Coordinates of C-alpha atoms in Angstrom, one line a residue:
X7 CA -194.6 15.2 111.4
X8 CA -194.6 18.9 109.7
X9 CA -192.2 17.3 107.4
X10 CA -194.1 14.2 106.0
X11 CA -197.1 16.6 105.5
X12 CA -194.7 18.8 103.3
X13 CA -193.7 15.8 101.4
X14 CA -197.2 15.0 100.7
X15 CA -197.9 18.1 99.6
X16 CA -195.6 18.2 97.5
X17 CA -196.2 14.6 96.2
X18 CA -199.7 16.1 95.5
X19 CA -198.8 19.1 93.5
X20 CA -196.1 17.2 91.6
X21 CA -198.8 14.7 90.6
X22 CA -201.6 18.0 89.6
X23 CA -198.5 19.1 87.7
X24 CA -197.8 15.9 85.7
X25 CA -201.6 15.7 85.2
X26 CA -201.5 19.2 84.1
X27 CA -198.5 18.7 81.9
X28 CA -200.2 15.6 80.0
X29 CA -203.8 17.1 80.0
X30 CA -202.1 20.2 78.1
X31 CA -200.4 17.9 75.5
X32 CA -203.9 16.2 75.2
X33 CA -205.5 19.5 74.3
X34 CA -202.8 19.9 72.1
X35 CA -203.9 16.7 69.9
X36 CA -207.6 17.2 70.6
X37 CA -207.1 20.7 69.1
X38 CA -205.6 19.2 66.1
X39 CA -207.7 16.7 65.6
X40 CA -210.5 19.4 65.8
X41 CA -208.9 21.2 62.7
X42 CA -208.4 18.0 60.9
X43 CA -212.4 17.5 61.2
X44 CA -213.4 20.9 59.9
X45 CA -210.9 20.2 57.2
X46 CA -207.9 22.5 58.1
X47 CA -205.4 19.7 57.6
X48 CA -202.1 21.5 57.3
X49 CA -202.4 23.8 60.9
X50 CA -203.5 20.3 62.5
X51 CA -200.7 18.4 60.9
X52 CA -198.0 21.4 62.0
X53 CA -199.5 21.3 65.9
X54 CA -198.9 17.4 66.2
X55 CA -195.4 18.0 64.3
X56 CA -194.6 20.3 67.0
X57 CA -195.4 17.7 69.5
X58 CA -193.1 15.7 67.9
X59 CA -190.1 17.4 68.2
X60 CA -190.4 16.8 71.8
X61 CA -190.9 13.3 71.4
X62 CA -189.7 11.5 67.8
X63 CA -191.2 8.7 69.1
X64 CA -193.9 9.3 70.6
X65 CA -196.9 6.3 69.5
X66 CA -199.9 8.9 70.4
X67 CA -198.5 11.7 68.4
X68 CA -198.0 9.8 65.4
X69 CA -201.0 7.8 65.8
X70 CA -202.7 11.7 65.7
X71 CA -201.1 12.3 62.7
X72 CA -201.9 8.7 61.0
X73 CA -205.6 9.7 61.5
X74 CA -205.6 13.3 60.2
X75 CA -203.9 11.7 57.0
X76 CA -206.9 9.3 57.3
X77 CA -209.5 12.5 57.6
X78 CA -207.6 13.9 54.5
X79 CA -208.7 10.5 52.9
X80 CA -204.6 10.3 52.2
X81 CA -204.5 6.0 53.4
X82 CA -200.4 5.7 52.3
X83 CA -199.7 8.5 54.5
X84 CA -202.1 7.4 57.6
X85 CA -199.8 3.4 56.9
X86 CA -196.7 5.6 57.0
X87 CA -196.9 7.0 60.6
X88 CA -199.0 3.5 61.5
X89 CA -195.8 1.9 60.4
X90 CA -192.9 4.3 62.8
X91 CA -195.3 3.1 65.4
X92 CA -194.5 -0.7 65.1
X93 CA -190.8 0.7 64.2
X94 CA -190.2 1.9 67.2
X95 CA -192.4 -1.1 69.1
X96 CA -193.9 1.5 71.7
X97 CA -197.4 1.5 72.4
X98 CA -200.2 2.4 74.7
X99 CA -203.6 0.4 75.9
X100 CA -205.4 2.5 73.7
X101 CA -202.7 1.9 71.0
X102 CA -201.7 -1.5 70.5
X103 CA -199.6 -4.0 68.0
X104 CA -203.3 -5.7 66.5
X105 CA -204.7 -2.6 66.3
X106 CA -202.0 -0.6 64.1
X107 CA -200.8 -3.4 62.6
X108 CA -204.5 -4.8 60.9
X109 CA -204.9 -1.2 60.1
X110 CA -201.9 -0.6 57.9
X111 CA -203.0 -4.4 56.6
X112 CA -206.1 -3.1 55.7
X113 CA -204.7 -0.2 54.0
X114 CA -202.3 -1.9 51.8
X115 CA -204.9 -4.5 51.2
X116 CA -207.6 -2.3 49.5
X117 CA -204.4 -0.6 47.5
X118 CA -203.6 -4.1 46.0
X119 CA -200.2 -4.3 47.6
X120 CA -200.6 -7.9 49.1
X121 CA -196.9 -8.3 49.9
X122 CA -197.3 -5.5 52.5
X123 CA -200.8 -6.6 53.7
X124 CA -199.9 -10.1 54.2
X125 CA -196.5 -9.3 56.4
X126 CA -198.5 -6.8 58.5
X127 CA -201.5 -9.6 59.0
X128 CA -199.2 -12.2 59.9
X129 CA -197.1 -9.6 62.9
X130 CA -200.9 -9.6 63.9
X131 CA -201.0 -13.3 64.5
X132 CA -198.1 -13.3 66.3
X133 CA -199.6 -11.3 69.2
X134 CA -203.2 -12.9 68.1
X135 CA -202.9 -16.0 66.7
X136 CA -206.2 -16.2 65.8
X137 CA -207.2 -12.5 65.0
X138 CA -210.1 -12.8 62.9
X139 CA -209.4 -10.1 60.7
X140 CA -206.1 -11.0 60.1
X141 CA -206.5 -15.0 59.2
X142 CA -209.5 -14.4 57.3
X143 CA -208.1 -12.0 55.0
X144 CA -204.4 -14.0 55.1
X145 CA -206.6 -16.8 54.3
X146 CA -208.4 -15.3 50.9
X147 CA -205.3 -13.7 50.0
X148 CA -203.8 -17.3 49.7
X149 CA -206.7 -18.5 48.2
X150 CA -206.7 -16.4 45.8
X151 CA -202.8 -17.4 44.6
X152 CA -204.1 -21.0 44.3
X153 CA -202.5 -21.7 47.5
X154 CA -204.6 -23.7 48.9
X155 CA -202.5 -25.3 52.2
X156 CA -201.7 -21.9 53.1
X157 CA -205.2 -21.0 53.1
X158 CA -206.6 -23.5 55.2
X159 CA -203.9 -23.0 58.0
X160 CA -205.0 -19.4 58.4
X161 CA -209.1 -20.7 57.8
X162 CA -208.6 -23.3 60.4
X163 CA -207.6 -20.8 63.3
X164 CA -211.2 -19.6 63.1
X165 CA -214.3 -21.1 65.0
X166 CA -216.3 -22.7 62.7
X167 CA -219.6 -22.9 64.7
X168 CA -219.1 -19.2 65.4
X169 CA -219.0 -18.5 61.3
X170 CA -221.6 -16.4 59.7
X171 CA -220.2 -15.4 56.7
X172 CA -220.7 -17.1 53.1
X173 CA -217.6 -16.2 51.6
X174 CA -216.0 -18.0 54.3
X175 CA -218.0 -21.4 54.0
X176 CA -217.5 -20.7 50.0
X177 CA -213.8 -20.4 50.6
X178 CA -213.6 -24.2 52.8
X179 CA -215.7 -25.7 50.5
X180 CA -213.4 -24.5 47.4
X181 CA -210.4 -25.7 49.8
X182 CA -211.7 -28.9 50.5
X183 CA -213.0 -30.1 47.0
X184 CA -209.8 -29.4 45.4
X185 CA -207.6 -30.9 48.0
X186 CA -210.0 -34.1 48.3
X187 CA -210.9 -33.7 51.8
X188 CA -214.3 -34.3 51.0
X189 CA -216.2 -32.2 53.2
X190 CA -217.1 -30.0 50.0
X191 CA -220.9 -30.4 49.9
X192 CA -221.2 -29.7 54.4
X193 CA -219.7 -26.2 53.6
X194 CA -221.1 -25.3 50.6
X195 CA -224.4 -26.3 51.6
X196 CA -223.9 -23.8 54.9
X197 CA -223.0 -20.7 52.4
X198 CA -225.9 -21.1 50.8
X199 CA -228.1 -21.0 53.9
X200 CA -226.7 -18.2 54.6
X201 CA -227.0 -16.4 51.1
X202 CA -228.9 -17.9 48.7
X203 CA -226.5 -16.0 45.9
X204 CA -225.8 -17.7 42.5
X205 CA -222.0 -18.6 43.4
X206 CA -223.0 -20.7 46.7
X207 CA -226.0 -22.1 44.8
X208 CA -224.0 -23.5 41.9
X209 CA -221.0 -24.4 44.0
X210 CA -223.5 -26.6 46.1
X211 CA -225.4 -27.8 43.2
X212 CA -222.2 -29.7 41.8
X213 CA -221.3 -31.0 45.5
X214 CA -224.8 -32.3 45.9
X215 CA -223.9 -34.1 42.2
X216 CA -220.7 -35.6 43.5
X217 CA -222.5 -37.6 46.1
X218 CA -225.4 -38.7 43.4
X219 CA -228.3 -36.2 44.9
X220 CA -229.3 -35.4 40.7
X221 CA -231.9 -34.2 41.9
X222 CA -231.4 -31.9 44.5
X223 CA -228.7 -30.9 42.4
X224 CA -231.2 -30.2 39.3
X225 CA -233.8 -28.0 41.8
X226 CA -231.0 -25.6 43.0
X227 CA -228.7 -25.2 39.6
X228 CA -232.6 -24.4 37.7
X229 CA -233.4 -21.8 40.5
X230 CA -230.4 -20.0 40.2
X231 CA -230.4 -19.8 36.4
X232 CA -233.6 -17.5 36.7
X233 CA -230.9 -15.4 38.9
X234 CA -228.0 -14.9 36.7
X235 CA -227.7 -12.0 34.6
X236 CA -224.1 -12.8 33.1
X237 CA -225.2 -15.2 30.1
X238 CA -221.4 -16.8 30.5
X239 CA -222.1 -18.2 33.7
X240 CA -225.9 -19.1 32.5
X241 CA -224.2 -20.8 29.8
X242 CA -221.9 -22.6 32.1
X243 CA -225.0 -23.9 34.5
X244 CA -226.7 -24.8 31.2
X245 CA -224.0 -26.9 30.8
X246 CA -224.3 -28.4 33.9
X247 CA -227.9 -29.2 33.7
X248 CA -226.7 -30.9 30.2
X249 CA -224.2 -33.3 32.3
X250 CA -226.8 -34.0 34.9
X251 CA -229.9 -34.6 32.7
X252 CA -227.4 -37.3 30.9
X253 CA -226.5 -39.0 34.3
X254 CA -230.2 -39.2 34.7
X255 CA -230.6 -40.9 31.7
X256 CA -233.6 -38.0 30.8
X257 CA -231.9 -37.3 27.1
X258 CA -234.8 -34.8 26.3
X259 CA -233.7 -32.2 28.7
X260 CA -229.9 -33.2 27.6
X261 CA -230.8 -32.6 24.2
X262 CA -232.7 -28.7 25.0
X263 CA -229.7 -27.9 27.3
X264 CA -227.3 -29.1 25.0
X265 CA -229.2 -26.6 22.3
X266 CA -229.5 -24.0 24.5
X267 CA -225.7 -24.3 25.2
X268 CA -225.0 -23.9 21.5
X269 CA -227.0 -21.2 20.6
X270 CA -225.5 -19.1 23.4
X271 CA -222.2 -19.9 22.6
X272 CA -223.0 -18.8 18.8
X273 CA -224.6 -15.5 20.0
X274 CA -221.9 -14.9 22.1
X275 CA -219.1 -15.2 19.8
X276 CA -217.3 -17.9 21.9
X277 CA -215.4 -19.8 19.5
X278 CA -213.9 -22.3 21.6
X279 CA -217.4 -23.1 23.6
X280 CA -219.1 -22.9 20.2
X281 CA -217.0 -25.9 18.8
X282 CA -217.6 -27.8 22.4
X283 CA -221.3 -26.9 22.1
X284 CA -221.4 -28.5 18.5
X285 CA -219.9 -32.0 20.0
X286 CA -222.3 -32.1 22.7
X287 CA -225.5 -31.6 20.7
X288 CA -224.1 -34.0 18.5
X289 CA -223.1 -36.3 21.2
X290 CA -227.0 -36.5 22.5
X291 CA -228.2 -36.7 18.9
X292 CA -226.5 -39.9 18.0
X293 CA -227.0 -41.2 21.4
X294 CA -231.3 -40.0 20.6
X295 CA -230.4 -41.6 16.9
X296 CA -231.1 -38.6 15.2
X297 CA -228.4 -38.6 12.9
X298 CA -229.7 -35.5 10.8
X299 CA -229.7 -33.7 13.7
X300 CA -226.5 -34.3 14.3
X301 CA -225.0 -34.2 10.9
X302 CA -225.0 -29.9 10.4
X303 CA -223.2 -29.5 13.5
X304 CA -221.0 -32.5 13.4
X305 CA -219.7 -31.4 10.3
X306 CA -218.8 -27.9 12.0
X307 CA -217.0 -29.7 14.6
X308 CA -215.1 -31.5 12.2
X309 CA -213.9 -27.9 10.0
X310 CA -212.7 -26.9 13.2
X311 CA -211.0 -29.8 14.5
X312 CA -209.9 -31.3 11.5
X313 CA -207.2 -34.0 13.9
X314 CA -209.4 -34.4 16.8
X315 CA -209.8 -38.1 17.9
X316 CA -212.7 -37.4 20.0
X317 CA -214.7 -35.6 16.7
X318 CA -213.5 -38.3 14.3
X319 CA -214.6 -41.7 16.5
X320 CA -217.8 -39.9 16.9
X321 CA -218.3 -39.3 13.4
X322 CA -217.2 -42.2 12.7
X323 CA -220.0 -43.6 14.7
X324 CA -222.7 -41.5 13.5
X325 CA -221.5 -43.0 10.0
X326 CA -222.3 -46.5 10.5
X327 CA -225.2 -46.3 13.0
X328 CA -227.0 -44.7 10.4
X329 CA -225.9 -47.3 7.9
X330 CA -227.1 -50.0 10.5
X331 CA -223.5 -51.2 10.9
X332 CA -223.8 -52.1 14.3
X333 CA -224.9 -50.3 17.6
X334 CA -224.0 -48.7 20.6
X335 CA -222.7 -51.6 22.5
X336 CA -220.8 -53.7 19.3
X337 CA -219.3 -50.3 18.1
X338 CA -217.9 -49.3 21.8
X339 CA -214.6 -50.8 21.0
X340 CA -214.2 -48.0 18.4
X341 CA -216.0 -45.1 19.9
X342 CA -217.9 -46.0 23.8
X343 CA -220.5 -42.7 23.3
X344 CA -222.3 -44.2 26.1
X345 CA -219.0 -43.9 28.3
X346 CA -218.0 -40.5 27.0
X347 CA -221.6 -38.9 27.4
X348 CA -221.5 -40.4 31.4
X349 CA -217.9 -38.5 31.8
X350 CA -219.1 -35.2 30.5
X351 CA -219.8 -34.1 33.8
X352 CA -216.6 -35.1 35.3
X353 CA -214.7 -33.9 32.3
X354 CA -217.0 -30.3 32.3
X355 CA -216.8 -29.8 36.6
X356 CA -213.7 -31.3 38.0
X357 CA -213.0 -30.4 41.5
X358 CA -210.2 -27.7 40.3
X359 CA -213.5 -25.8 38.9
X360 CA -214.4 -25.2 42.4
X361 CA -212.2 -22.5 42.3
X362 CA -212.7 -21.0 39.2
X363 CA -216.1 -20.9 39.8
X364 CA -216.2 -19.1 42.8
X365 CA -214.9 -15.9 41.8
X366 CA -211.5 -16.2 44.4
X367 CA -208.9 -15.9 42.3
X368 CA -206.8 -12.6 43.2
X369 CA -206.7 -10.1 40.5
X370 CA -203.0 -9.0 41.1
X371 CA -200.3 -12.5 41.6
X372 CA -197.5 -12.5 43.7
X373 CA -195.4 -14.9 44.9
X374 CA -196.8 -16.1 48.6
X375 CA -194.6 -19.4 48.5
X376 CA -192.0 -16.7 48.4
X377 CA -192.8 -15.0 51.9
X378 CA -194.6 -17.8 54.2
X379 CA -193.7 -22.0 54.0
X380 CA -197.0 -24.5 53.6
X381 CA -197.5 -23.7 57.1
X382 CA -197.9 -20.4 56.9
X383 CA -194.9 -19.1 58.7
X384 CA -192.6 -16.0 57.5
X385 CA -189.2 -17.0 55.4
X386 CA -187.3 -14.8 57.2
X387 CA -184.8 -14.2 54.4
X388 CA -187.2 -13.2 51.9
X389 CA -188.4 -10.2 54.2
X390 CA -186.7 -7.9 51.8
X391 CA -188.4 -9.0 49.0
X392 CA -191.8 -7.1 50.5
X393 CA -193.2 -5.3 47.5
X394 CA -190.3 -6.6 44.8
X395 CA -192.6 -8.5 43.2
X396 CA -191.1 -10.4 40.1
X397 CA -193.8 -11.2 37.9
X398 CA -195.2 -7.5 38.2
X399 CA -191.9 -6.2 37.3
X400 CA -191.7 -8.9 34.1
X401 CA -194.9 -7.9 32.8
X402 CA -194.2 -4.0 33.0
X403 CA -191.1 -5.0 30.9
X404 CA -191.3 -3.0 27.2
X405 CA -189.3 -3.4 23.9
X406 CA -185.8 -4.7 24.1
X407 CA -185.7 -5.2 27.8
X408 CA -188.9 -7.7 27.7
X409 CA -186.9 -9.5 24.9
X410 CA -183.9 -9.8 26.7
X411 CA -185.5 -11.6 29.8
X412 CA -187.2 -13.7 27.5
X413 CA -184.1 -14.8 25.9
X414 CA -182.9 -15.7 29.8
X415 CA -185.8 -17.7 30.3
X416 CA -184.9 -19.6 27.1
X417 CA -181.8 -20.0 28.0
X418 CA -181.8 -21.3 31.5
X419 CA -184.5 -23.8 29.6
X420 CA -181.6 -25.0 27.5
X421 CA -181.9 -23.7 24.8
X422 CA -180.3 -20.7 22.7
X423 CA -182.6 -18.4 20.5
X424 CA -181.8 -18.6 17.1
X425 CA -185.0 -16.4 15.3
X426 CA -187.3 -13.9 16.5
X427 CA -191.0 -14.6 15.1
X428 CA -194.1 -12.2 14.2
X429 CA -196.1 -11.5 17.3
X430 CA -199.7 -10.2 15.9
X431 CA -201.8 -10.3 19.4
X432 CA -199.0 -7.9 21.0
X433 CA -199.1 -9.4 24.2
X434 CA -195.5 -10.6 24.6
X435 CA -192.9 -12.2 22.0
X436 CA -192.6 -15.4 20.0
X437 CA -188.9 -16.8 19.5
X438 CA -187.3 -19.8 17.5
X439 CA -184.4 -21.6 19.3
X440 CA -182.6 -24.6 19.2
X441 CA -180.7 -27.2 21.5
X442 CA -177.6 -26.0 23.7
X443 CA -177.4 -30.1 23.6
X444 CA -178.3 -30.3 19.6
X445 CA -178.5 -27.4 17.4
X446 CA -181.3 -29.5 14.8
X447 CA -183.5 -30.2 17.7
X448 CA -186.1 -26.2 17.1
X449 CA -188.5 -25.4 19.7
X450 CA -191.0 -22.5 19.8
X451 CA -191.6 -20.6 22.2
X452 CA -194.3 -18.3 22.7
X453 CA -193.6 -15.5 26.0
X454 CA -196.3 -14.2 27.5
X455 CA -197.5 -10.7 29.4
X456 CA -200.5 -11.9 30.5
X457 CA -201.5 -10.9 33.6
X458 CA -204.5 -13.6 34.2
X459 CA -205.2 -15.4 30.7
X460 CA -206.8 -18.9 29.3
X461 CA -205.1 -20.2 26.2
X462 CA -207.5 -21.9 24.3
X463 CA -207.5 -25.4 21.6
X464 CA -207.1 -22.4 19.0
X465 CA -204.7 -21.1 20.3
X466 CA -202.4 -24.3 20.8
X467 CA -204.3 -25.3 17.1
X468 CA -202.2 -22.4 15.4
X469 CA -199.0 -23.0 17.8
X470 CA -199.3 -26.6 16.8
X471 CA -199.3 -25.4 12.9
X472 CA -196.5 -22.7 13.4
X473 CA -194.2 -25.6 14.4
X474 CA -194.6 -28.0 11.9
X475 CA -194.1 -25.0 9.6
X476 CA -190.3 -24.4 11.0
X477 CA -189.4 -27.9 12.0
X478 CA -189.6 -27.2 15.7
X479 CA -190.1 -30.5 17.9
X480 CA -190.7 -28.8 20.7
X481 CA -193.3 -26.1 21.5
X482 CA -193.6 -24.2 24.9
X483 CA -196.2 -21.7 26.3
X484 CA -194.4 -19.2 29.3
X485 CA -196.7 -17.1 31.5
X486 CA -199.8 -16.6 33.9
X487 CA -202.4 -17.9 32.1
X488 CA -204.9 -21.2 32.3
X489 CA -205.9 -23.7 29.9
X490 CA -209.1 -24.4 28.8
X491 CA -210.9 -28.0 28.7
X492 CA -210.3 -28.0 24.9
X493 CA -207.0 -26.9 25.1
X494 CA -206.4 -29.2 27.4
X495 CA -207.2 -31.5 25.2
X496 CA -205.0 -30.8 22.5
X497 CA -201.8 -30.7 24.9
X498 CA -202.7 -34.5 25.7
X499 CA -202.8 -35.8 22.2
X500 CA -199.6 -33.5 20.8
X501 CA -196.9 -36.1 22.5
X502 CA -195.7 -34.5 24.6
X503 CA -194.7 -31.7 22.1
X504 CA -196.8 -28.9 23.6
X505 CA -195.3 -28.0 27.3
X506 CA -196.9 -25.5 29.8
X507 CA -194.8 -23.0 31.8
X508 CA -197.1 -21.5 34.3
X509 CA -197.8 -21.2 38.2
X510 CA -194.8 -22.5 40.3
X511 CA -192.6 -23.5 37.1
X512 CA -193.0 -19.9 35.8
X513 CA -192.2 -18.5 39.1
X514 CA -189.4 -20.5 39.3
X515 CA -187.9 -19.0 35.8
X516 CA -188.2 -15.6 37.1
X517 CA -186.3 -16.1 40.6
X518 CA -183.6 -17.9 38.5
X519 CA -183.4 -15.1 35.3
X520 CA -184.3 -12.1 36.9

């Protein structure tokens, strides 16, 4: 009996000891952590290295340290110990995988290293599948790449009746519209319930148009222009109560948008808008049958756009309405202005301007299809490639060593470079080259450093008269960028002489040159 009751005292003391033992390396943090708070980061940072020592591994002692480096407002270090943690996969309740892992995520994430976030998001999901945190920020990240599969996979993980945030409904609505799923106008209309802000307002003002609400559309796109302080994007719903006022057959309001759209564009130095501004007006005018209305701007249209189709049918048609040489309907074999004026709006707000409308796109690219498949699951051989991103590296390129992995790109195109060109804008390099297949067949090409660009109908207009001026058939634009509508425009009617290299075939050029 004496001897169980030794036992359990000494059971009991063992277990005070242990306690004692723990409490005493709790003190130790709490004492650090104390420093770190009155700002005495380096004796904080040596206790909790002391504790260390006894234990490399230890997840509280490095978790201590990750938030001192966050007290010191130092984020890389606080990822850095948050990081040996998930290394050495040992945790506590208090301390677990989604915890550390969404917080190194967030880190990298407000740093602009994406690669790093999205890895660190995705180990979230696979203790959390549907983490809210992680998908929704895996979700704008892939938005913002233009990725729009990838996006919705992560979106769709999350609760839509439990949803309260804009951005989100914003985000679906962009996904949907571009993809044709069709539920555009339901989620757009829910963002702007939320937050009556100019972005939902406008994205659900175009929606509401797609299913023939005009005027529904009309009410909310004329509210929100009172809201706008960014005369672009007033220009841009002016624009848009141009196309609607047309499908509504009300040519008076056409007509003053239309105007209004023109002199912004001329105050605002747009060139490219300023030219599409001129066809409109004049579009409305003829339609009105004022043909001296019509005729300054016209004209203007023309000096810029001396080969356009469009600008010559319609001046073609202003020309013998006004000599009573038919009318609208005879004369629609040669020029349908009726037609045209109803496509505007398509032509002005296709579904892919869902996207560029609302804001999404990322401000730094990299390479997602690189690190997760459509279904948003890791590519296991590509982990090494966290942080390696190509098209960073290409763009950071100077001198010589820019010029030499544009030469690589032209030659895994086919072709051999044969002249280097004048460059006067300075963003990147323009080369002559000719066939591997037929040395007399000359192509242009003009490489690009842009980082997140639009190449415009002057651009492509000047491109167009650089080639003819050396003979080349063949004229290619390599790099991040956009096209506008009117450059657009000018690619269609070059047969097939103008080619874009940008998005997945430009990423493709860099993992096979680089």
């Amino acid at each position: 009996m004496a001897f169980f009751i030794f036992v359990g005292i000494g059971l009991i003391l063992l277990g005070f000891l242990l306690t004692f033992i723990i409490t005493q390396k709790r003190d130790g943090y709490s004492k650090a952590l104390s420093l770190a708070a009155l700002g005495n980061y380096l004796d904080a940072r040596a206790i909790v290295r002391e504790k260390l020592e006894e234990d490399h591994q230890n997840p509280y002692g490095h978790y201590v340290m990750a938030k001192i480096y966050s007290m010191e407002n130092d984020p890389l270090n606080e990822a850095k110990h948050l990081e040996i943690i998930k290394k050495n996969n040992r945790y506590t309740k208090e301390i677990d995988l989604v915890t550390v892992s969404n917080r190194v995520a967030d880190i990298y994430y407000n740093k602009d290293y994406f690669e790093e976030s999205f890895f660190h998001y995705l180990d979230t999901l696979q203790t959390d599948r549907s983490n809210p945190t992680a998908c929704m920020r895996l979700g704008f990240m892939a938005l913002g790449q233009k990725e729009f599969k990838i996006a919705d996979h992560f979106f769709a993980r999350l609760p839509e009746e439990k949803m309260n945030s804009s951005l989100y409904f914003i985000a679906r609505g962009v996904i949907s519209g571009v993809t044709g799923a069709g539920k555009e106008r339901e989620y757009f209309e829910k963002a702007y319930q939320l937050e009556k802000s100019a972005v939902s307002g406008f994205l659900y003002a175009i929606s509401l148009s797609r299913e023939n609400k005009h005027k529904e559309a009309v009410k909310i796109a004329s509210t929100i222009s009172d809201q706008v302080e960014d005369e672009y994007v007033r220009y841009t719903i002016f624009q848009f109560l141009m196309t609607e006022a047309i499908l509504q057959q009300n040519f008076p309001d056409a007509l003053k948008y239309s105007r209004l759209c023109m002199e912004m564009a001329k105050l605002g130095g747009w060139t490219s808008e300023s030219i599409e501004s001129n066809i409109h007006f004049a579009m409305v005018c003829v339609y009105m049958g004022r043909y001296e209305d019509a005729s300054e701007y016209l004209i203007e249209a023309e000096s810029e756009r001396l080969d356009d189709p469009e600008v010559v049918a319609l001046a073609n048609l202003k020309y013998k309405l006004e000599r009573e040489l038919g009318n609208l309907d005879s004369l629609s074999h040669e020029y349908d202005l009726t037609r045209e004026l109803n496509l505007l709006s398509v032509t002005l707000f296709p579904n892919s301007r869902y996207f560029e409308l609302s804001g999404m796109r990322s401000s730094k690219p990299f390479n997602i299809k690189g690190l997760v498949d459509d279904n948003g699951k890791k590519i296991a051989g590509k982990l090494d490639m966290v942080g390696l991103d190509k098209f960073e590296k290409f763009i950071a390129m100077t001198g010589t060593q820019f010029k030499n992995q544009a030469t690589r790109i032209i030659l895994a195109m086919g072709y051999r470079v044969t002249k280097e060109l004048g460059n006067t804008d300075g963003e990147g390099v323009n080369l002559l080259g000719s066939s591997k297949e037929n040395v007399d067949q000359r192509a242009l090409f003009r490489v690009r450093k842009w980082k997140d660009a639009k190449v415009s109908d002057v651009f492509l207009r000047e491109m167009v008269g650089q080639m003819q001026e050396l003979g080349a058939s063949k004229g290619y634009v390599i790099g991040n960028f956009e096209v506008t509508e009117g450059g657009k425009k000018i690619i269609a009617s070059s047969a097939n002489s103008l080619e874009i290299i940008n998005g997945d075939k430009f990423e493709d050029l860099l993992e096979r040159t680089m």
